[in-house]
Amino acid sequence: MTGNIIYRSVLRIKEIELTDMQRILSMDGETFYLTGILSSKLLRLYDIDFQDGNRVKICIYAGTIIGDKYRPGYVSCYLINKNDNKVGEEVISSTIEGQYKFFSNNKIYILDIIGE
């Protein structure tokens, strides 16, 4: 039986930035419409490296209005190998803070995003 290798990293985001971004992600359609932002906008982009050279790309997007439909903001995370190719499944969340797990070739990658 083979064991999994576990890699772990922590991303610390200033509490005020975290609160501001989460507020934008959590807006309802009417509030979002009143802000004047009418298309999905990348709020922040983070790259977090692991010890083996792989990394996680974290994209935090504001919501989107298309016609009369509103899609709230979200966080998209995915694992990238040394050659900048996406490996494993993309993880999508409606909250920024938390733990994100990725699996690739008997390896487990754990990213904790916390406020400081």
JSON list of C-alpha atoms in Angstrom, two decimals:
[
{"chain": "A", "resi": 1, "resn": "MET", "atom": "CA", "xyz": [0.00, 0.00, 0.00]},
{"chain": "A", "resi": 2, "resn": "THR", "atom": "CA", "xyz": [1.39, 3.37, -0.97]},
{"chain": "A", "resi": 3, "resn": "GLY", "atom": "CA", "xyz": [1.03, 6.45, 1.18]},
{"chain": "A", "resi": 4, "resn": "ASN", "atom": "CA", "xyz": [0.22, 9.92, -0.01]},
{"chain": "A", "resi": 5, "resn": "ILE", "atom": "CA", "xyz": [2.70, 12.78, 0.26]},
{"chain": "A", "resi": 6, "resn": "ILE", "atom": "CA", "xyz": [1.10, 15.82, 1.83]},
{"chain": "A", "resi": 7, "resn": "TYR", "atom": "CA", "xyz": [2.16, 19.39, 1.06]},
{"chain": "A", "resi": 8, "resn": "ARG", "atom": "CA", "xyz": [0.71, 22.27, 3.02]},
{"chain": "A", "resi": 9, "resn": "SER", "atom": "CA", "xyz": [0.85, 26.05, 2.66]},
{"chain": "A", "resi": 10, "resn": "VAL", "atom": "CA", "xyz": [-0.87, 29.03, 4.25]},
{"chain": "A", "resi": 11, "resn": "LEU", "atom": "CA", "xyz": [-1.97, 32.27, 2.60]},
{"chain": "A", "resi": 12, "resn": "ARG", "atom": "CA", "xyz": [-2.50, 35.11, 5.04]},
{"chain": "A", "resi": 13, "resn": "ILE", "atom": "CA", "xyz": [-4.59, 38.03, 3.81]},
{"chain": "A", "resi": 14, "resn": "LYS", "atom": "CA", "xyz": [-4.98, 41.26, 5.73]},
{"chain": "A", "resi": 15, "resn": "GLU", "atom": "CA", "xyz": [-8.31, 41.22, 7.51]},
{"chain": "A", "resi": 16, "resn": "ILE", "atom": "CA", "xyz": [-9.51, 44.49, 5.94]},
{"chain": "A", "resi": 17, "resn": "GLU", "atom": "CA", "xyz": [-8.76, 43.23, 2.39]},
{"chain": "A", "resi": 18, "resn": "LEU", "atom": "CA", "xyz": [-10.39, 39.90, 3.17]},
{"chain": "A", "resi": 19, "resn": "THR", "atom": "CA", "xyz": [-13.52, 41.61, 4.51]},
{"chain": "A", "resi": 20, "resn": "ASP", "atom": "CA", "xyz": [-13.76, 43.97, 1.52]},
{"chain": "A", "resi": 21, "resn": "MET", "atom": "CA", "xyz": [-13.37, 41.16, -1.04]},
{"chain": "A", "resi": 22, "resn": "GLN", "atom": "CA", "xyz": [-15.82, 38.87, 0.78]},
{"chain": "A", "resi": 23, "resn": "ARG", "atom": "CA", "xyz": [-18.36, 41.73, 0.92]},
{"chain": "A", "resi": 24, "resn": "ILE", "atom": "CA", "xyz": [-18.15, 42.06, -2.88]},
{"chain": "A", "resi": 25, "resn": "LEU", "atom": "CA", "xyz": [-18.52, 38.28, -3.36]},
{"chain": "A", "resi": 26, "resn": "SER", "atom": "CA", "xyz": [-21.55, 38.20, -1.08]},
{"chain": "A", "resi": 27, "resn": "MET", "atom": "CA", "xyz": [-23.50, 41.04, -2.74]},
{"chain": "A", "resi": 28, "resn": "ASP", "atom": "CA", "xyz": [-26.99, 40.28, -3.95]},
{"chain": "A", "resi": 29, "resn": "GLY", "atom": "CA", "xyz": [-27.92, 41.18, -7.53]},
{"chain": "A", "resi": 30, "resn": "GLU", "atom": "CA", "xyz": [-29.57, 44.52, -6.75]},
{"chain": "A", "resi": 31, "resn": "THR", "atom": "CA", "xyz": [-26.68, 45.80, -4.63]},
{"chain": "A", "resi": 32, "resn": "PHE", "atom": "CA", "xyz": [-24.18, 44.60, -7.21]},
{"chain": "A", "resi": 33, "resn": "TYR", "atom": "CA", "xyz": [-26.10, 46.34, -10.01]},
{"chain": "A", "resi": 34, "resn": "LEU", "atom": "CA", "xyz": [-26.05, 49.61, -8.05]},
{"chain": "A", "resi": 35, "resn": "THR", "atom": "CA", "xyz": [-22.24, 49.47, -7.81]},
{"chain": "A", "resi": 36, "resn": "GLY", "atom": "CA", "xyz": [-22.03, 49.97, -11.58]},
{"chain": "A", "resi": 37, "resn": "ILE", "atom": "CA", "xyz": [-19.81, 46.93, -12.17]},
{"chain": "A", "resi": 38, "resn": "LEU", "atom": "CA", "xyz": [-21.57, 45.10, -15.00]},
{"chain": "A", "resi": 39, "resn": "SER", "atom": "CA", "xyz": [-19.12, 42.36, -15.84]},
{"chain": "A", "resi": 40, "resn": "SER", "atom": "CA", "xyz": [-17.04, 39.82, -13.98]},
{"chain": "A", "resi": 41, "resn": "LYS", "atom": "CA", "xyz": [-13.92, 41.45, -12.65]},
{"chain": "A", "resi": 42, "resn": "LEU", "atom": "CA", "xyz": [-10.83, 39.81, -11.25]},
{"chain": "A", "resi": 43, "resn": "LEU", "atom": "CA", "xyz": [-10.43, 41.29, -7.78]},
{"chain": "A", "resi": 44, "resn": "ARG", "atom": "CA", "xyz": [-7.21, 39.52, -6.77]},
{"chain": "A", "resi": 45, "resn": "LEU", "atom": "CA", "xyz": [-4.83, 36.89, -8.08]},
{"chain": "A", "resi": 46, "resn": "TYR", "atom": "CA", "xyz": [-2.51, 34.87, -5.85]},
{"chain": "A", "resi": 47, "resn": "ASP", "atom": "CA", "xyz": [0.12, 32.22, -6.67]},
{"chain": "A", "resi": 48, "resn": "ILE", "atom": "CA", "xyz": [1.12, 29.98, -3.76]},
{"chain": "A", "resi": 49, "resn": "ASP", "atom": "CA", "xyz": [4.16, 27.72, -4.14]},
{"chain": "A", "resi": 50, "resn": "PHE", "atom": "CA", "xyz": [4.56, 24.26, -2.63]},
{"chain": "A", "resi": 51, "resn": "GLN", "atom": "CA", "xyz": [7.86, 22.52, -1.77]},
{"chain": "A", "resi": 52, "resn": "ASP", "atom": "CA", "xyz": [7.80, 20.27, -4.85]},
{"chain": "A", "resi": 53, "resn": "GLY", "atom": "CA", "xyz": [7.54, 23.16, -7.33]},
{"chain": "A", "resi": 54, "resn": "ASN", "atom": "CA", "xyz": [3.80, 22.89, -7.98]},
{"chain": "A", "resi": 55, "resn": "ARG", "atom": "CA", "xyz": [1.64, 25.85, -7.06]},
{"chain": "A", "resi": 56, "resn": "VAL", "atom": "CA", "xyz": [-1.94, 26.91, -6.59]},
{"chain": "A", "resi": 57, "resn": "LYS", "atom": "CA", "xyz": [-3.39, 29.80, -8.57]},
{"chain": "A", "resi": 58, "resn": "ILE", "atom": "CA", "xyz": [-6.19, 31.59, -6.71]},
{"chain": "A", "resi": 59, "resn": "CYS", "atom": "CA", "xyz": [-8.51, 33.93, -8.63]},
{"chain": "A", "resi": 60, "resn": "ILE", "atom": "CA", "xyz": [-11.12, 35.97, -6.79]},
{"chain": "A", "resi": 61, "resn": "TYR", "atom": "CA", "xyz": [-13.85, 37.30, -9.09]},
{"chain": "A", "resi": 62, "resn": "ALA", "atom": "CA", "xyz": [-16.62, 39.82, -8.51]},
{"chain": "A", "resi": 63, "resn": "GLY", "atom": "CA", "xyz": [-20.11, 38.88, -9.70]},
{"chain": "A", "resi": 64, "resn": "THR", "atom": "CA", "xyz": [-21.54, 39.14, -13.20]},
{"chain": "A", "resi": 65, "resn": "ILE", "atom": "CA", "xyz": [-24.77, 40.52, -14.65]},
{"chain": "A", "resi": 66, "resn": "ILE", "atom": "CA", "xyz": [-25.80, 39.16, -18.05]},
{"chain": "A", "resi": 67, "resn": "GLY", "atom": "CA", "xyz": [-29.16, 40.47, -19.17]},
{"chain": "A", "resi": 68, "resn": "ASP", "atom": "CA", "xyz": [-31.40, 40.14, -16.14]},
{"chain": "A", "resi": 69, "resn": "LYS", "atom": "CA", "xyz": [-29.44, 37.23, -14.63]},
{"chain": "A", "resi": 70, "resn": "TYR", "atom": "CA", "xyz": [-27.01, 37.77, -11.76]},
{"chain": "A", "resi": 71, "resn": "ARG", "atom": "CA", "xyz": [-24.20, 35.39, -10.85]},
{"chain": "A", "resi": 72, "resn": "PRO", "atom": "CA", "xyz": [-22.51, 36.16, -7.51]},
{"chain": "A", "resi": 73, "resn": "GLY", "atom": "CA", "xyz": [-18.76, 36.43, -7.14]},
{"chain": "A", "resi": 74, "resn": "TYR", "atom": "CA", "xyz": [-16.65, 33.38, -6.47]},
{"chain": "A", "resi": 75, "resn": "VAL", "atom": "CA", "xyz": [-13.17, 32.05, -5.73]},
{"chain": "A", "resi": 76, "resn": "SER", "atom": "CA", "xyz": [-11.51, 29.75, -8.28]},
{"chain": "A", "resi": 77, "resn": "CYS", "atom": "CA", "xyz": [-8.43, 27.73, -7.25]},
{"chain": "A", "resi": 78, "resn": "TYR", "atom": "CA", "xyz": [-6.46, 25.21, -9.25]},
{"chain": "A", "resi": 79, "resn": "LEU", "atom": "CA", "xyz": [-3.17, 23.38, -9.04]},
{"chain": "A", "resi": 80, "resn": "ILE", "atom": "CA", "xyz": [-0.47, 24.16, -11.63]},
{"chain": "A", "resi": 81, "resn": "ASN", "atom": "CA", "xyz": [2.61, 22.03, -12.22]},
{"chain": "A", "resi": 82, "resn": "LYS", "atom": "CA", "xyz": [6.16, 23.25, -12.91]},
{"chain": "A", "resi": 83, "resn": "ASN", "atom": "CA", "xyz": [5.32, 23.66, -16.63]},
{"chain": "A", "resi": 84, "resn": "ASP", "atom": "CA", "xyz": [2.31, 25.92, -15.89]},
{"chain": "A", "resi": 85, "resn": "ASN", "atom": "CA", "xyz": [-0.18, 23.19, -16.86]},
{"chain": "A", "resi": 86, "resn": "LYS", "atom": "CA", "xyz": [-3.34, 22.81, -14.84]},
{"chain": "A", "resi": 87, "resn": "VAL", "atom": "CA", "xyz": [-3.47, 19.48, -12.98]},
{"chain": "A", "resi": 88, "resn": "GLY", "atom": "CA", "xyz": [-6.36, 18.07, -10.98]},
{"chain": "A", "resi": 89, "resn": "GLU", "atom": "CA", "xyz": [-9.80, 19.53, -10.48]},
{"chain": "A", "resi": 90, "resn": "GLU", "atom": "CA", "xyz": [-10.61, 23.22, -10.12]},
{"chain": "A", "resi": 91, "resn": "VAL", "atom": "CA", "xyz": [-12.04, 24.14, -6.73]},
{"chain": "A", "resi": 92, "resn": "ILE", "atom": "CA", "xyz": [-14.75, 26.82, -6.67]},
{"chain": "A", "resi": 93, "resn": "SER", "atom": "CA", "xyz": [-16.05, 28.46, -3.51]},
{"chain": "A", "resi": 94, "resn": "SER", "atom": "CA", "xyz": [-18.26, 31.37, -2.49]},
{"chain": "A", "resi": 95, "resn": "THR", "atom": "CA", "xyz": [-16.04, 32.20, 0.50]},
{"chain": "A", "resi": 96, "resn": "ILE", "atom": "CA", "xyz": [-12.40, 33.19, 0.50]},
{"chain": "A", "resi": 97, "resn": "GLU", "atom": "CA", "xyz": [-11.30, 32.00, 3.93]},
{"chain": "A", "resi": 98, "resn": "GLY", "atom": "CA", "xyz": [-11.02, 28.28, 4.45]},
{"chain": "A", "resi": 99, "resn": "GLN", "atom": "CA", "xyz": [-9.14, 25.16, 3.48]},
{"chain": "A", "resi": 100, "resn": "TYR", "atom": "CA", "xyz": [-8.67, 24.07, -0.13]},
{"chain": "A", "resi": 101, "resn": "LYS", "atom": "CA", "xyz": [-7.47, 20.57, -1.05]},
{"chain": "A", "resi": 102, "resn": "PHE", "atom": "CA", "xyz": [-6.01, 19.36, -4.33]},
{"chain": "A", "resi": 103, "resn": "PHE", "atom": "CA", "xyz": [-5.00, 15.83, -5.36]},
{"chain": "A", "resi": 104, "resn": "SER", "atom": "CA", "xyz": [-2.43, 14.88, -8.00]},
{"chain": "A", "resi": 105, "resn": "ASN", "atom": "CA", "xyz": [-0.30, 11.73, -8.48]},
{"chain": "A", "resi": 106, "resn": "ASN", "atom": "CA", "xyz": [-0.55, 10.35, -4.92]},
{"chain": "A", "resi": 107, "resn": "LYS", "atom": "CA", "xyz": [0.08, 13.82, -3.54]},
{"chain": "A", "resi": 108, "resn": "ILE", "atom": "CA", "xyz": [-2.27, 15.92, -1.48]},
{"chain": "A", "resi": 109, "resn": "TYR", "atom": "CA", "xyz": [-1.91, 19.70, -1.50]},
{"chain": "A", "resi": 110, "resn": "ILE", "atom": "CA", "xyz": [-3.60, 21.65, 1.27]},
{"chain": "A", "resi": 111, "resn": "LEU", "atom": "CA", "xyz": [-3.93, 25.42, 1.21]},
{"chain": "A", "resi": 112, "resn": "ASP", "atom": "CA", "xyz": [-5.30, 27.33, 4.19]},
{"chain": "A", "resi": 113, "resn": "ILE", "atom": "CA", "xyz": [-6.46, 30.89, 3.53]},
{"chain": "A", "resi": 114, "resn": "ILE", "atom": "CA", "xyz": [-6.78, 32.91, 6.73]},
{"chain": "A", "resi": 115, "resn": "GLY", "atom": "CA", "xyz": [-7.17, 36.52, 7.77]},
{"chain": "A", "resi": 116, "resn": "GLU", "atom": "CA", "xyz": [-4.52, 38.28, 9.83]}
]
